[in-house]
Amino acid sequence: MASDGGVSCLRRPEMINVGGIGGMESPPLDVDEVHVLAVDDSLVDRIFIERLLRITSCKVTAVDSGWRALEFLGIDNEKASAELDESSSFRQVPVVIMSSENVITRIDRCLEEGAEDFLLKPVKLADVKRLRNYLSRDVKLSNGNKRKLPEDSVSVNTSPPLTLSPDSSDSSPPPLLLSSDSSDASSPPLSPVESLSSPLSFPLDDEDDDVSTESSPTPEESPVRRQKMRSPSLD
Amino acid sequence: MDTLVAQLQRQFRDYTISLYHQGFLDDQFTELKKLQDECSPDFVAEVVSLFFEDCEKLIGNMARALDQTGNVDFNLVGSSVHQLKGSSSSVGAKRVKGLCVTFKECCDSQNFEGCVRCLQQVDIEYKSLKAKLQDLFSLEQQIVQAGGRIPQVDI
């Protein structure tokens, strides 16, 4: 059941702030910024995560369902798996799952399906900062040296999202997909993860323009390991 | 002798602390406050306002579903409870969230009377929180109008 309070960010990309919440629009991206596509069917959670991400210098697009996320990325739902196999740029979009359910088996499944990380809701500023830190670090690692990324690797298509398509040579998909698994009968929670991250090997290619978070965090940094150490009865 | 600002600030501090100690708010509300700054000075009030609208809408959905005597769709009720639990959790509405946990259990066990009771309690609880937060925001406004700064309250 999609939230009918959902803001259709697709229609009015400049109106990502609902009712002015969150302050001004995002300034143009720096070379170190990432663009996050946040998916959550709860309006409150969308506003909240959007603010968290803005504060940590991310450009954010927030949508209310997995289907809208695919739409934003220019992926036709029905042909999703075929298009994704052909388009290597989407294979590199890291996916982070947000959920209030602290169930190890579920978390493990998300990771096995290719999710980069798992955030337990309610999400805290520290969680997003940590995510942001290792995203930046990995961006530098994936380029092999500490030079800044070439401008076009993080330039986000500033034309309205409706015109974004994987075929356009000027467009880059958002470097990070942040997806909530809020229960939504019409949209199986894991399908956006499955469709976007099913290939488990991400080719590391210096020529590739897209941000890749290929390196996995070391064990002591692993947020998921910390997650697993929390008591399962936590609610 | 205490200035007006000092008095208001003390009231604000005491009231904030009491809301946490009485379990109306939890540290997620503190997280919300971290996201407020000069660029978004009303962020907390606006999110909280959206949350209360959400409460009203979801409670309406649940009431309608429970009204279908003999044909109650507990999955539908449960789904609304899940959403309410999520958003209350995100804003730090501790008591509302706690009630949602119980409510969800009633839905899962298809306990009609339990659900009706929980619905009534959730309704009372969110309205109570709404009134208290309105008082809190009003104190903030008074402090600012009197020329003072809103104190940082460490719980």
PDB file of C-alpha atoms in Angstrom, chain B residues 74 102-112 115:
ATOM      1  CA  PHE B  74      -6.297  -7.729  10.286  1.00  0.00           C
ATOM      2  CA  THR B 102       1.279  -4.282  21.501  1.00  0.00           C
ATOM      3  CA  PHE B 103      -1.160  -3.318  18.783  1.00  0.00           C
ATOM      4  CA  LYS B 104       0.770  -5.303  16.198  1.00  0.00           C
ATOM      5  CA  GLU B 105       0.640  -8.370  18.422  1.00  0.00           C
ATOM      6  CA  CYS B 106      -3.144  -8.036  18.656  1.00  0.00           C
ATOM      7  CA  CYS B 107      -3.364  -7.799  14.876  1.00  0.00           C
ATOM      8  CA  ASP B 108      -1.157 -10.828  14.426  1.00  0.00           C
ATOM      9  CA  SER B 109      -3.308 -12.875  16.776  1.00  0.00           C
ATOM     10  CA  GLN B 110      -6.495 -11.398  15.267  1.00  0.00           C
ATOM     11  CA  ASN B 111      -7.584 -10.222  18.697  1.00  0.00           C
ATOM     12  CA  PHE B 112     -10.437  -7.852  17.873  1.00  0.00           C
ATOM     13  CA  CYS B 115      -7.110  -4.081  18.609  1.00  0.00           C
TER      14      CYS B 115
END
